Amino acid sequence: MKAFLTSLVTAALLTVSTGAGAAALKLGVSAGPYGEILEYTAKIAAKEGLKAEVIEFTDWNMPNAALQSGDIDANNFQHQPFLDNQIKQRGYDIVPVAKSIVVPMGIYAKKVSSLADLKEGASVSIPNDPTNGARALFLLAKAGVIGLKDGAGLNTSIADIASNPKKIKLVELDAAQLPRSLDDVDASVITLNYAVLAGLSPKTALVLEDDQSKWHLVWAVRKDRAEDPAIKRFIELYRSAEVRDFINTRFNGTIIPTW
């Protein structure tokens, strides 16, 4: 009976926001596997009358700008440090409302088969945006390539490198350009979405983040939409056992649900 009443309440709330003729939720996501998961969830949502349109962006700066302006209703492409940085820099009235997935950053290479094979003075490319740059440095430190100062946090930069035994040269590039840089550098630290778009398999990464990563993705909305019932219901469906099973099967552990 409790479950039945809950279903009735949910249906009533959704009728207000997504009743006959209502516009579909517009959900922003960066190009790649993130969008595939949202598309799968949208099919589930459609079965209960909740329409959703998934809009892919190739520029990481655009999903939050579109959310702030009201062109989309929610986005699911960024980790918390990236969102915090965008809010600080641009004054966005955007808040996180739920955890999403861990999309592991990896270290890839064409010229070496192991990080132990990196020669003195080897070059490694990393993202040039502050939050993903810090993430890359933490992964390089975890792999033993560099050491970071005690107390290094989510805003870590190259200036916080405490040890660099092989005198690795770090090359900062736009995240979308990192896969192309593999022909010119000895290794590159690449986020999964750009790796997949470039035809790289996470299974070939020399090192890959695990489920303990602090850089899990978040669902973000404008503050005045934080309690929107249609958005909340879509996120509930996204964080369901059915979608979790889809992620685990489809991506074979290379994308990690947080639920």
PDB file of C-alpha atoms in Angstrom:
ATOM      1  CA  MET A   1       0.000   0.000   0.000  1.00  0.00           C
ATOM      2  CA  LYS A   2       2.842   2.404   0.853  1.00  0.00           C
ATOM      3  CA  ALA A   3       4.494   1.783  -2.513  1.00  0.00           C
ATOM      4  CA  PHE A   4       1.150   2.277  -4.275  1.00  0.00           C
ATOM      5  CA  LEU A   5       0.543   5.612  -2.540  1.00  0.00           C
ATOM      6  CA  THR A   6       4.094   6.720  -3.362  1.00  0.00           C
ATOM      7  CA  SER A   7       3.456   5.925  -7.022  1.00  0.00           C
ATOM      8  CA  LEU A   8       0.247   7.954  -6.956  1.00  0.00           C
ATOM      9  CA  VAL A   9       2.023  10.959  -5.435  1.00  0.00           C
ATOM     10  CA  THR A  10       4.832  10.727  -7.985  1.00  0.00           C
ATOM     11  CA  ALA A  11       2.348  10.485 -10.841  1.00  0.00           C
ATOM     12  CA  ALA A  12       0.441  13.496  -9.537  1.00  0.00           C
ATOM     13  CA  LEU A  13       3.604  15.590  -9.264  1.00  0.00           C
ATOM     14  CA  LEU A  14       4.734  14.635 -12.747  1.00  0.00           C
ATOM     15  CA  THR A  15       1.339  15.508 -14.153  1.00  0.00           C
ATOM     16  CA  VAL A  16       1.876  19.086 -12.994  1.00  0.00           C
ATOM     17  CA  SER A  17       5.226  19.403 -14.782  1.00  0.00           C
ATOM     18  CA  THR A  18       5.010  16.922 -17.626  1.00  0.00           C
ATOM     19  CA  GLY A  19       1.377  16.514 -18.416  1.00  0.00           C
ATOM     20  CA  ALA A  20      -0.085  16.276 -21.889  1.00  0.00           C
ATOM     21  CA  GLY A  21       1.578  18.721 -24.211  1.00  0.00           C
ATOM     22  CA  ALA A  22       4.299  19.636 -21.730  1.00  0.00           C
ATOM     23  CA  ALA A  23       7.744  20.332 -23.134  1.00  0.00           C
ATOM     24  CA  ALA A  24      10.383  17.676 -22.618  1.00  0.00           C
ATOM     25  CA  LEU A  25      13.059  18.122 -19.990  1.00  0.00           C
ATOM     26  CA  LYS A  26      16.244  19.304 -21.667  1.00  0.00           C
ATOM     27  CA  LEU A  27      19.279  17.627 -20.175  1.00  0.00           C
ATOM     28  CA  GLY A  28      22.798  18.762 -20.994  1.00  0.00           C
ATOM     29  CA  VAL A  29      25.720  16.353 -21.184  1.00  0.00           C
ATOM     30  CA  SER A  30      29.170  16.272 -22.748  1.00  0.00           C
ATOM     31  CA  ALA A  31      29.602  14.151 -25.851  1.00  0.00           C
ATOM     32  CA  GLY A  32      30.436  10.497 -25.304  1.00  0.00           C
ATOM     33  CA  PRO A  33      29.263   7.726 -22.960  1.00  0.00           C
ATOM     34  CA  TYR A  34      27.592  10.111 -20.501  1.00  0.00           C
ATOM     35  CA  GLY A  35      24.940  10.850 -23.098  1.00  0.00           C
ATOM     36  CA  GLU A  36      24.342   7.173 -23.784  1.00  0.00           C
ATOM     37  CA  ILE A  37      23.420   6.605 -20.142  1.00  0.00           C
ATOM     38  CA  LEU A  38      21.027   9.562 -20.208  1.00  0.00           C
ATOM     39  CA  GLU A  39      19.436   8.295 -23.419  1.00  0.00           C
ATOM     40  CA  TYR A  40      18.855   4.908 -21.793  1.00  0.00           C
ATOM     41  CA  THR A  41      17.263   6.599 -18.777  1.00  0.00           C
ATOM     42  CA  ALA A  42      15.088   8.747 -21.065  1.00  0.00           C
ATOM     43  CA  LYS A  43      13.593   5.583 -22.551  1.00  0.00           C
ATOM     44  CA  ILE A  44      12.677   4.384 -19.071  1.00  0.00           C
ATOM     45  CA  ALA A  45      11.236   7.790 -18.189  1.00  0.00           C
ATOM     46  CA  ALA A  46       9.141   7.843 -21.371  1.00  0.00           C
ATOM     47  CA  LYS A  47       7.294   4.734 -20.192  1.00  0.00           C
ATOM     48  CA  GLU A  48       5.791   6.755 -17.339  1.00  0.00           C
ATOM     49  CA  GLY A  49       5.119   9.822 -19.460  1.00  0.00           C
ATOM     50  CA  LEU A  50       8.198  11.811 -18.512  1.00  0.00           C
ATOM     51  CA  LYS A  51       9.699  13.227 -21.691  1.00  0.00           C
ATOM     52  CA  ALA A  52      13.385  14.058 -21.814  1.00  0.00           C
ATOM     53  CA  GLU A  53      15.650  15.387 -24.547  1.00  0.00           C
ATOM     54  CA  VAL A  54      19.382  14.763 -24.205  1.00  0.00           C
ATOM     55  CA  ILE A  55      21.537  17.575 -25.600  1.00  0.00           C
ATOM     56  CA  GLU A  56      25.251  16.871 -26.108  1.00  0.00           C
ATOM     57  CA  PHE A  57      27.915  19.583 -25.880  1.00  0.00           C
ATOM     58  CA  THR A  58      31.519  19.370 -27.080  1.00  0.00           C
ATOM     59  CA  ASP A  59      32.673  22.469 -25.179  1.00  0.00           C
ATOM     60  CA  TRP A  60      32.820  21.936 -21.402  1.00  0.00           C
ATOM     61  CA  ASN A  61      31.994  25.582 -20.746  1.00  0.00           C
ATOM     62  CA  MET A  62      28.651  25.461 -22.539  1.00  0.00           C
ATOM     63  CA  PRO A  63      26.461  23.134 -20.388  1.00  0.00           C
ATOM     64  CA  ASN A  64      26.607  25.431 -17.343  1.00  0.00           C
ATOM     65  CA  ALA A  65      26.071  28.552 -19.440  1.00  0.00           C
ATOM     66  CA  ALA A  66      23.022  26.887 -21.023  1.00  0.00           C
ATOM     67  CA  LEU A  67      21.743  25.824 -17.610  1.00  0.00           C
ATOM     68  CA  GLN A  68      22.151  29.296 -16.144  1.00  0.00           C
ATOM     69  CA  SER A  69      20.294  30.871 -19.069  1.00  0.00           C
ATOM     70  CA  GLY A  70      17.433  28.364 -18.861  1.00  0.00           C
ATOM     71  CA  ASP A  71      18.133  26.762 -22.247  1.00  0.00           C
ATOM     72  CA  ILE A  72      18.404  23.393 -20.484  1.00  0.00           C
ATOM     73  CA  ASP A  73      16.838  22.165 -17.244  1.00  0.00           C
ATOM     74  CA  ALA A  74      19.697  20.147 -15.743  1.00  0.00           C
ATOM     75  CA  ASN A  75      23.110  18.878 -16.677  1.00  0.00           C
ATOM     76  CA  ASN A  76      25.186  15.836 -15.867  1.00  0.00           C
ATOM     77  CA  PHE A  77      28.748  16.173 -17.158  1.00  0.00           C
ATOM     78  CA  GLN A  78      30.964  17.666 -14.451  1.00  0.00           C
ATOM     79  CA  HIS A  79      32.536  16.782 -11.151  1.00  0.00           C
ATOM     80  CA  GLN A  80      32.122  18.958  -8.071  1.00  0.00           C
ATOM     81  CA  PRO A  81      35.499  20.758  -8.274  1.00  0.00           C
ATOM     82  CA  PHE A  82      34.779  21.823 -11.866  1.00  0.00           C
ATOM     83  CA  LEU A  83      31.329  23.125 -10.846  1.00  0.00           C
ATOM     84  CA  ASP A  84      32.780  24.968  -7.848  1.00  0.00           C
ATOM     85  CA  ASN A  85      35.343  26.638 -10.094  1.00  0.00           C
ATOM     86  CA  GLN A  86      32.739  27.702 -12.658  1.00  0.00           C
ATOM     87  CA  ILE A  87      30.482  29.162  -9.967  1.00  0.00           C
ATOM     88  CA  LYS A  88      33.410  31.083  -8.500  1.00  0.00           C
ATOM     89  CA  GLN A  89      34.547  32.429 -11.859  1.00  0.00           C
ATOM     90  CA  ARG A  90      31.184  33.151 -13.466  1.00  0.00           C
ATOM     91  CA  GLY A  91      28.765  33.648 -10.592  1.00  0.00           C
ATOM     92  CA  TYR A  92      26.363  30.922 -11.700  1.00  0.00           C
ATOM     93  CA  ASP A  93      23.315  30.270  -9.527  1.00  0.00           C
ATOM     94  CA  ILE A  94      23.747  26.502  -9.939  1.00  0.00           C
ATOM     95  CA  VAL A  95      23.712  23.766  -7.280  1.00  0.00           C
ATOM     96  CA  PRO A  96      24.512  20.034  -7.234  1.00  0.00           C
ATOM     97  CA  VAL A  97      21.519  17.859  -6.346  1.00  0.00           C
ATOM     98  CA  ALA A  98      22.770  14.267  -6.624  1.00  0.00           C
ATOM     99  CA  LYS A  99      25.870  12.177  -7.205  1.00  0.00           C
ATOM    100  CA  SER A 100      26.206  10.629 -10.619  1.00  0.00           C
ATOM    101  CA  ILE A 101      29.041   8.388 -11.796  1.00  0.00           C
ATOM    102  CA  VAL A 102      32.794   8.128 -11.645  1.00  0.00           C
ATOM    103  CA  VAL A 103      34.159   8.419 -15.161  1.00  0.00           C
ATOM    104  CA  PRO A 104      37.770   7.374 -14.642  1.00  0.00           C
ATOM    105  CA  MET A 105      40.587   9.519 -15.917  1.00  0.00           C
ATOM    106  CA  GLY A 106      43.419   7.421 -17.309  1.00  0.00           C
ATOM    107  CA  ILE A 107      47.041   7.650 -18.344  1.00  0.00           C
ATOM    108  CA  TYR A 108      47.479   6.570 -21.972  1.00  0.00           C
ATOM    109  CA  ALA A 109      50.561   6.150 -24.145  1.00  0.00           C
ATOM    110  CA  LYS A 110      51.649   5.034 -27.585  1.00  0.00           C
ATOM    111  CA  LYS A 111      55.399   5.187 -27.040  1.00  0.00           C
ATOM    112  CA  VAL A 112      55.680   3.172 -23.813  1.00  0.00           C
ATOM    113  CA  SER A 113      53.841   0.139 -22.457  1.00  0.00           C
ATOM    114  CA  SER A 114      54.433   0.999 -18.798  1.00  0.00           C
ATOM    115  CA  LEU A 115      55.041   4.149 -16.811  1.00  0.00           C
ATOM    116  CA  ALA A 116      58.215   2.505 -15.575  1.00  0.00           C
ATOM    117  CA  ASP A 117      59.501   2.811 -19.152  1.00  0.00           C
ATOM    118  CA  LEU A 118      59.302   6.615 -19.117  1.00  0.00           C
ATOM    119  CA  LYS A 119      62.800   7.980 -19.658  1.00  0.00           C
ATOM    120  CA  GLU A 120      64.301  10.950 -17.874  1.00  0.00           C
ATOM    121  CA  GLY A 121      62.895  14.155 -19.356  1.00  0.00           C
ATOM    122  CA  ALA A 122      59.904  12.395 -20.911  1.00  0.00           C
ATOM    123  CA  SER A 123      56.867  14.552 -21.709  1.00  0.00           C
ATOM    124  CA  VAL A 124      53.386  13.989 -20.321  1.00  0.00           C
ATOM    125  CA  SER A 125      50.373  16.067 -21.386  1.00  0.00           C
ATOM    126  CA  ILE A 126      47.642  16.972 -18.906  1.00  0.00           C
ATOM    127  CA  PRO A 127      44.437  19.081 -19.038  1.00  0.00           C
ATOM    128  CA  ASN A 128      45.006  22.830 -18.800  1.00  0.00           C
ATOM    129  CA  ASP A 129      41.826  23.622 -16.840  1.00  0.00           C
ATOM    130  CA  PRO A 130      42.492  23.932 -13.086  1.00  0.00           C
ATOM    131  CA  THR A 131      40.224  21.174 -11.786  1.00  0.00           C
ATOM    132  CA  ASN A 132      41.099  18.459 -14.292  1.00  0.00           C
ATOM    133  CA  GLY A 133      44.721  19.532 -14.123  1.00  0.00           C
ATOM    134  CA  ALA A 134      44.689  18.849 -10.383  1.00  0.00           C
ATOM    135  CA  ARG A 135      42.971  15.535 -11.008  1.00  0.00           C
ATOM    136  CA  ALA A 136      45.692  14.544 -13.474  1.00  0.00           C
ATOM    137  CA  LEU A 137      48.424  15.455 -10.995  1.00  0.00           C
ATOM    138  CA  PHE A 138      46.796  13.279  -8.319  1.00  0.00           C
ATOM    139  CA  LEU A 139      46.656  10.349 -10.745  1.00  0.00           C
ATOM    140  CA  LEU A 140      50.314  10.822 -11.711  1.00  0.00           C
ATOM    141  CA  ALA A 141      51.186  10.929  -8.013  1.00  0.00           C
ATOM    142  CA  LYS A 142      49.171   7.770  -7.367  1.00  0.00           C
ATOM    143  CA  ALA A 143      51.132   6.096 -10.176  1.00  0.00           C
ATOM    144  CA  GLY A 144      54.421   7.186  -8.608  1.00  0.00           C
ATOM    145  CA  VAL A 145      55.484   9.423 -11.478  1.00  0.00           C
ATOM    146  CA  ILE A 146      55.576  12.548  -9.302  1.00  0.00           C
ATOM    147  CA  GLY A 147      55.122  13.413  -5.653  1.00  0.00           C
ATOM    148  CA  LEU A 148      52.869  16.174  -4.321  1.00  0.00           C
ATOM    149  CA  LYS A 149      53.358  18.443  -1.319  1.00  0.00           C
ATOM    150  CA  ASP A 150      51.738  17.406   1.954  1.00  0.00           C
ATOM    151  CA  GLY A 151      48.215  18.748   2.172  1.00  0.00           C
ATOM    152  CA  ALA A 152      47.753  19.040  -1.595  1.00  0.00           C
ATOM    153  CA  GLY A 153      44.038  19.456  -2.287  1.00  0.00           C
ATOM    154  CA  LEU A 154      41.578  19.663  -5.126  1.00  0.00           C
ATOM    155  CA  ASN A 155      43.118  22.929  -6.299  1.00  0.00           C
ATOM    156  CA  THR A 156      46.580  21.432  -6.663  1.00  0.00           C
ATOM    157  CA  SER A 157      48.704  22.833  -9.481  1.00  0.00           C
ATOM    158  CA  ILE A 158      52.102  22.117 -10.996  1.00  0.00           C
ATOM    159  CA  ALA A 159      53.552  24.426  -8.337  1.00  0.00           C
ATOM    160  CA  ASP A 160      52.570  21.804  -5.722  1.00  0.00           C
ATOM    161  CA  ILE A 161      54.821  19.092  -7.160  1.00  0.00           C
ATOM    162  CA  ALA A 162      57.263  18.115  -4.419  1.00  0.00           C
ATOM    163  CA  SER A 163      59.276  15.506  -6.301  1.00  0.00           C
ATOM    164  CA  ASN A 164      59.831  14.647  -9.949  1.00  0.00           C
ATOM    165  CA  PRO A 165      62.554  11.992 -10.005  1.00  0.00           C
ATOM    166  CA  LYS A 166      62.562  11.533 -13.792  1.00  0.00           C
ATOM    167  CA  LYS A 167      62.277  15.275 -14.462  1.00  0.00           C
ATOM    168  CA  ILE A 168      59.061  14.693 -16.392  1.00  0.00           C
ATOM    169  CA  LYS A 169      58.006  17.644 -18.555  1.00  0.00           C
ATOM    170  CA  LEU A 170      54.308  18.388 -18.088  1.00  0.00           C
ATOM    171  CA  VAL A 171      52.565  19.850 -21.141  1.00  0.00           C
ATOM    172  CA  GLU A 172      49.239  21.571 -20.410  1.00  0.00           C
ATOM    173  CA  LEU A 173      46.697  21.343 -23.239  1.00  0.00           C
ATOM    174  CA  ASP A 174      42.976  21.781 -23.786  1.00  0.00           C
ATOM    175  CA  ALA A 175      41.302  18.529 -22.682  1.00  0.00           C
ATOM    176  CA  ALA A 176      39.875  17.842 -26.137  1.00  0.00           C
ATOM    177  CA  GLN A 177      43.364  17.979 -27.670  1.00  0.00           C
ATOM    178  CA  LEU A 178      44.968  15.460 -25.326  1.00  0.00           C
ATOM    179  CA  PRO A 179      44.273  12.308 -27.413  1.00  0.00           C
ATOM    180  CA  ARG A 180      45.880  13.951 -30.447  1.00  0.00           C
ATOM    181  CA  SER A 181      48.944  14.785 -28.400  1.00  0.00           C
ATOM    182  CA  LEU A 182      49.810  11.091 -27.975  1.00  0.00           C
ATOM    183  CA  ASP A 183      51.844  11.198 -31.186  1.00  0.00           C
ATOM    184  CA  ASP A 184      54.012  13.977 -29.769  1.00  0.00           C
ATOM    185  CA  VAL A 185      54.329  13.167 -26.049  1.00  0.00           C
ATOM    186  CA  ASP A 186      55.351  10.046 -24.171  1.00  0.00           C
ATOM    187  CA  ALA A 187      52.080   9.772 -22.230  1.00  0.00           C
ATOM    188  CA  SER A 188      48.895  11.737 -21.651  1.00  0.00           C
ATOM    189  CA  VAL A 189      46.371  11.969 -18.833  1.00  0.00           C
ATOM    190  CA  ILE A 190      42.957  11.944 -20.509  1.00  0.00           C
ATOM    191  CA  THR A 191      39.378  12.038 -19.259  1.00  0.00           C
ATOM    192  CA  LEU A 192      37.273   9.081 -20.363  1.00  0.00           C
ATOM    193  CA  ASN A 193      34.836  10.944 -22.593  1.00  0.00           C
ATOM    194  CA  TYR A 194      37.598  12.371 -24.773  1.00  0.00           C
ATOM    195  CA  ALA A 195      39.474   9.075 -24.731  1.00  0.00           C
ATOM    196  CA  VAL A 196      36.423   7.187 -26.023  1.00  0.00           C
ATOM    197  CA  LEU A 197      35.666   9.808 -28.672  1.00  0.00           C
ATOM    198  CA  ALA A 198      39.225   9.400 -29.928  1.00  0.00           C
ATOM    199  CA  GLY A 199      38.855   5.630 -30.160  1.00  0.00           C
ATOM    200  CA  LEU A 200      40.967   4.839 -27.092  1.00  0.00           C
ATOM    201  CA  SER A 201      39.898   1.931 -24.908  1.00  0.00           C
ATOM    202  CA  PRO A 202      40.046   2.447 -21.121  1.00  0.00           C
ATOM    203  CA  LYS A 203      41.260  -1.158 -20.963  1.00  0.00           C
ATOM    204  CA  THR A 204      44.511   0.017 -22.563  1.00  0.00           C
ATOM    205  CA  ALA A 205      45.164   2.764 -20.009  1.00  0.00           C
ATOM    206  CA  LEU A 206      48.423   2.336 -18.136  1.00  0.00           C
ATOM    207  CA  VAL A 207      46.666   3.597 -14.998  1.00  0.00           C
ATOM    208  CA  LEU A 208      42.950   4.219 -14.405  1.00  0.00           C
ATOM    209  CA  GLU A 209      41.108   5.919 -11.534  1.00  0.00           C
ATOM    210  CA  ASP A 210      38.995   3.713  -9.278  1.00  0.00           C
ATOM    211  CA  ASP A 211      35.720   4.137  -7.377  1.00  0.00           C
ATOM    212  CA  GLN A 212      37.490   6.113  -4.657  1.00  0.00           C
ATOM    213  CA  SER A 213      38.003   9.083  -6.955  1.00  0.00           C
ATOM    214  CA  LYS A 214      36.973  12.414  -5.476  1.00  0.00           C
ATOM    215  CA  TRP A 215      36.030  13.533  -8.962  1.00  0.00           C
ATOM    216  CA  HIS A 216      32.653  11.824  -9.269  1.00  0.00           C
ATOM    217  CA  LEU A 217      30.116  13.555 -11.513  1.00  0.00           C
ATOM    218  CA  VAL A 218      27.122  15.440 -10.152  1.00  0.00           C
ATOM    219  CA  TRP A 219      23.665  16.328 -11.378  1.00  0.00           C
ATOM    220  CA  ALA A 220      23.397  20.120 -11.419  1.00  0.00           C
ATOM    221  CA  VAL A 221      20.389  22.436 -11.689  1.00  0.00           C
ATOM    222  CA  ARG A 222      19.661  26.088 -11.242  1.00  0.00           C
ATOM    223  CA  LYS A 223      18.961  26.811  -7.595  1.00  0.00           C
ATOM    224  CA  ASP A 224      15.357  27.818  -8.309  1.00  0.00           C
ATOM    225  CA  ARG A 225      14.746  24.402  -9.939  1.00  0.00           C
ATOM    226  CA  ALA A 226      16.279  22.275  -7.185  1.00  0.00           C
ATOM    227  CA  GLU A 227      12.899  20.927  -6.081  1.00  0.00           C
ATOM    228  CA  ASP A 228      11.367  20.554  -9.539  1.00  0.00           C
ATOM    229  CA  PRO A 229       9.460  17.241  -9.370  1.00  0.00           C
ATOM    230  CA  ALA A 230      10.119  16.240 -12.971  1.00  0.00           C
ATOM    231  CA  ILE A 231      13.868  16.766 -12.634  1.00  0.00           C
ATOM    232  CA  LYS A 232      13.935  14.931  -9.314  1.00  0.00           C
ATOM    233  CA  ARG A 233      11.994  11.998 -10.783  1.00  0.00           C
ATOM    234  CA  PHE A 234      14.318  11.709 -13.772  1.00  0.00           C
ATOM    235  CA  ILE A 235      17.333  11.619 -11.452  1.00  0.00           C
ATOM    236  CA  GLU A 236      15.628   8.932  -9.357  1.00  0.00           C
ATOM    237  CA  LEU A 237      15.206   6.845 -12.500  1.00  0.00           C
ATOM    238  CA  TYR A 238      18.824   7.513 -13.458  1.00  0.00           C
ATOM    239  CA  ARG A 239      19.964   6.302 -10.031  1.00  0.00           C
ATOM    240  CA  SER A 240      17.951   3.103 -10.295  1.00  0.00           C
ATOM    241  CA  ALA A 241      19.111  -0.502 -10.207  1.00  0.00           C
ATOM    242  CA  GLU A 242      18.101  -0.892 -13.855  1.00  0.00           C
ATOM    243  CA  VAL A 243      20.375   1.922 -15.016  1.00  0.00           C
ATOM    244  CA  ARG A 244      23.174   0.754 -12.729  1.00  0.00           C
ATOM    245  CA  ASP A 245      22.996  -2.708 -14.317  1.00  0.00           C
ATOM    246  CA  PHE A 246      23.015  -1.126 -17.780  1.00  0.00           C
ATOM    247  CA  ILE A 247      26.152   0.876 -16.919  1.00  0.00           C
ATOM    248  CA  ASN A 248      27.967  -2.135 -15.504  1.00  0.00           C
ATOM    249  CA  THR A 249      27.070  -4.303 -18.502  1.00  0.00           C
ATOM    250  CA  ARG A 250      27.536  -1.737 -21.244  1.00  0.00           C
ATOM    251  CA  PHE A 251      30.785  -0.234 -19.975  1.00  0.00           C
ATOM    252  CA  ASN A 252      32.246  -3.279 -18.230  1.00  0.00           C
ATOM    253  CA  GLY A 253      33.532  -1.431 -15.176  1.00  0.00           C
ATOM    254  CA  THR A 254      35.075   1.513 -16.993  1.00  0.00           C
ATOM    255  CA  ILE A 255      32.266   3.765 -15.739  1.00  0.00           C
ATOM    256  CA  ILE A 256      31.424   3.379 -12.065  1.00  0.00           C
ATOM    257  CA  PRO A 257      27.956   4.163 -10.607  1.00  0.00           C
ATOM    258  CA  THR A 258      27.928   5.854  -7.192  1.00  0.00           C
ATOM    259  CA  TRP A 259      24.752   4.094  -6.085  1.00  0.00           C
TER     260      TRP A 259
END
